[in-house]
Amino acid sequence: MIGAIEAGGTKFVCAVGNPDGTILDRTSFPTTTPEETLAKVEEFFSQHPIEKMGVGAFGPINLRANSENYGAIENTPKVPWRYYPFLEELEKRFNIPVAINTDVIAACLGEYEYGIGKDVSSCLYITVGTGIGAGLVQDGKPFQGRNHSEMGHVLLQKHPEDAFEGACPNHGTCLEGLASGPAIEARHGRKGAELADEDQVWEIEAHYLAQAILDFFVVLSPEKIILGGGVMKQEKLYPMVREKFMERLNGYIEVADVNELIVAPGLNDEQGVKGCIALAIKE
Ligand code: ADP
Ligand code: ZN
C-alpha cells in the first residue's frame, strides 16, 4: 500500500491506496501547526502499513535538486510553516521513501495517470482557489525548472471595466491578484459563492482566466488544460472561459474542439491524493 498526503494550506487529506489509484481509506483535518498536524498524520498512517509515500504540498516549497533544504516549505504567509523541513520530518518519522511536489502538480499527475488526462501525453492543471497555481505534466513527468513554476503570478492586462487594484502583495494585478477567490471577495465585498447571480463578476473572472490560459497555451502547448479549485464550482465559468479563449486566440492556432481542450477535473476531488500515489510510484 502507498501513502498519500495532500497537504493544503487549510486542510490536510491523508489516504492509502493501491498503485492502480484505488483509495482504500482516507481522513482529513485542518492544517494547524506543523507538530500538531504531523501528529495526526502519524496517527492515521500508524493504522496502515505503507511502503512509500507521496506528498502534494502547499507552497512555495524548495524543489531545487541539489539544495540541502530540498522539500522544505519556503516563505509562506503561514508563519508556523515558514522554512519548515517538511520532507525531512516525514522521512524521519516514517523511515520510508517519500516523494514530494506541489499540490497542483499532484492534482495534475492524478488526472494524467487516472483521470481526464489519461489518454494524452501533456496536461496543464490550474487551480483557482485561495491562491492560483498551475502545474504541467509531460510524458508522465512533472515539469521542473530551477524550482517549481509559479504560473499564478503571470501579469495580465486589466479588464476595461475593472477598477480593482489587485490583491497580490508582490505584483498587484497578476493572475492570482485578479482572479483568486480572495481577489473576487476583495473586489466585490462578498465571497464568490454569494455572487453566483452577478453576471459582471464572472465576466471579469472569465476574462482573466482566458487571458492566462492563452498565455500558458502558446508557451506550453498542452493537450489538456484542466481547471479546478473552489472558484470553478461556478460551472458557468467553463463555457465563458472557452469562448473568451477562442476569441483571444483569434485563429492563430487551430483548436479542433475547445470543449476537449479546456476541461473540468475528472476525478471528483480525488485527483490530489491519487496524484500523490502516482508521485510515490514514480520516484
Ligand atoms: P484552497 O485553495 O484553500 O485549497 P479551494 O480550492 O476550495 O481551497 O478554494 C477556496 C476559494 O474558493 C475561496 O476563496 C472561496 O471563496 C472560493 N469558493 C469556494 N466555493 C466557491 C463557489 N461555489 N463559488 C465561487 N467561489 C468559491
Ligand atoms: Zn503575484
mmCIF file of N, CA, C and O and ligand atoms in Angstrom, residues 153 168 171 174, ligand 2:
data_model
loop_
_atom_site.group_PDB
_atom_site.id
_atom_site.type_symbol
_atom_site.label_atom_id
_atom_site.label_comp_id
_atom_site.label_asym_id
_atom_site.label_seq_id
_atom_site.Cartn_x
_atom_site.Cartn_y
_atom_site.Cartn_z
ATOM 1 N N HIS A 153 1.315 33.739 -11.087
ATOM 2 C CA HIS A 153 1.793 35.128 -10.968
ATOM 3 C C HIS A 153 2.155 35.760 -12.314
ATOM 4 O O HIS A 153 2.885 36.746 -12.361
ATOM 5 N N CYS A 168 -2.535 40.707 -5.060
ATOM 6 C CA CYS A 168 -1.250 40.051 -4.792
ATOM 7 C C CYS A 168 -0.309 41.044 -4.121
ATOM 8 O O CYS A 168 -0.049 42.112 -4.662
ATOM 9 N N HIS A 171 2.688 41.613 -6.669
ATOM 10 C CA HIS A 171 2.514 42.107 -8.046
ATOM 11 C C HIS A 171 1.217 42.859 -8.273
ATOM 12 O O HIS A 171 0.995 43.342 -9.377
ATOM 13 N N CYS A 174 -1.419 40.507 -10.917
ATOM 14 C CA CYS A 174 -1.105 39.242 -11.587
ATOM 15 C C CYS A 174 -2.378 38.384 -11.599
ATOM 16 O O CYS A 174 -3.409 38.781 -11.042
HETATM 17 ZN ZN ZN B 2 1.515 37.781 -7.888
#
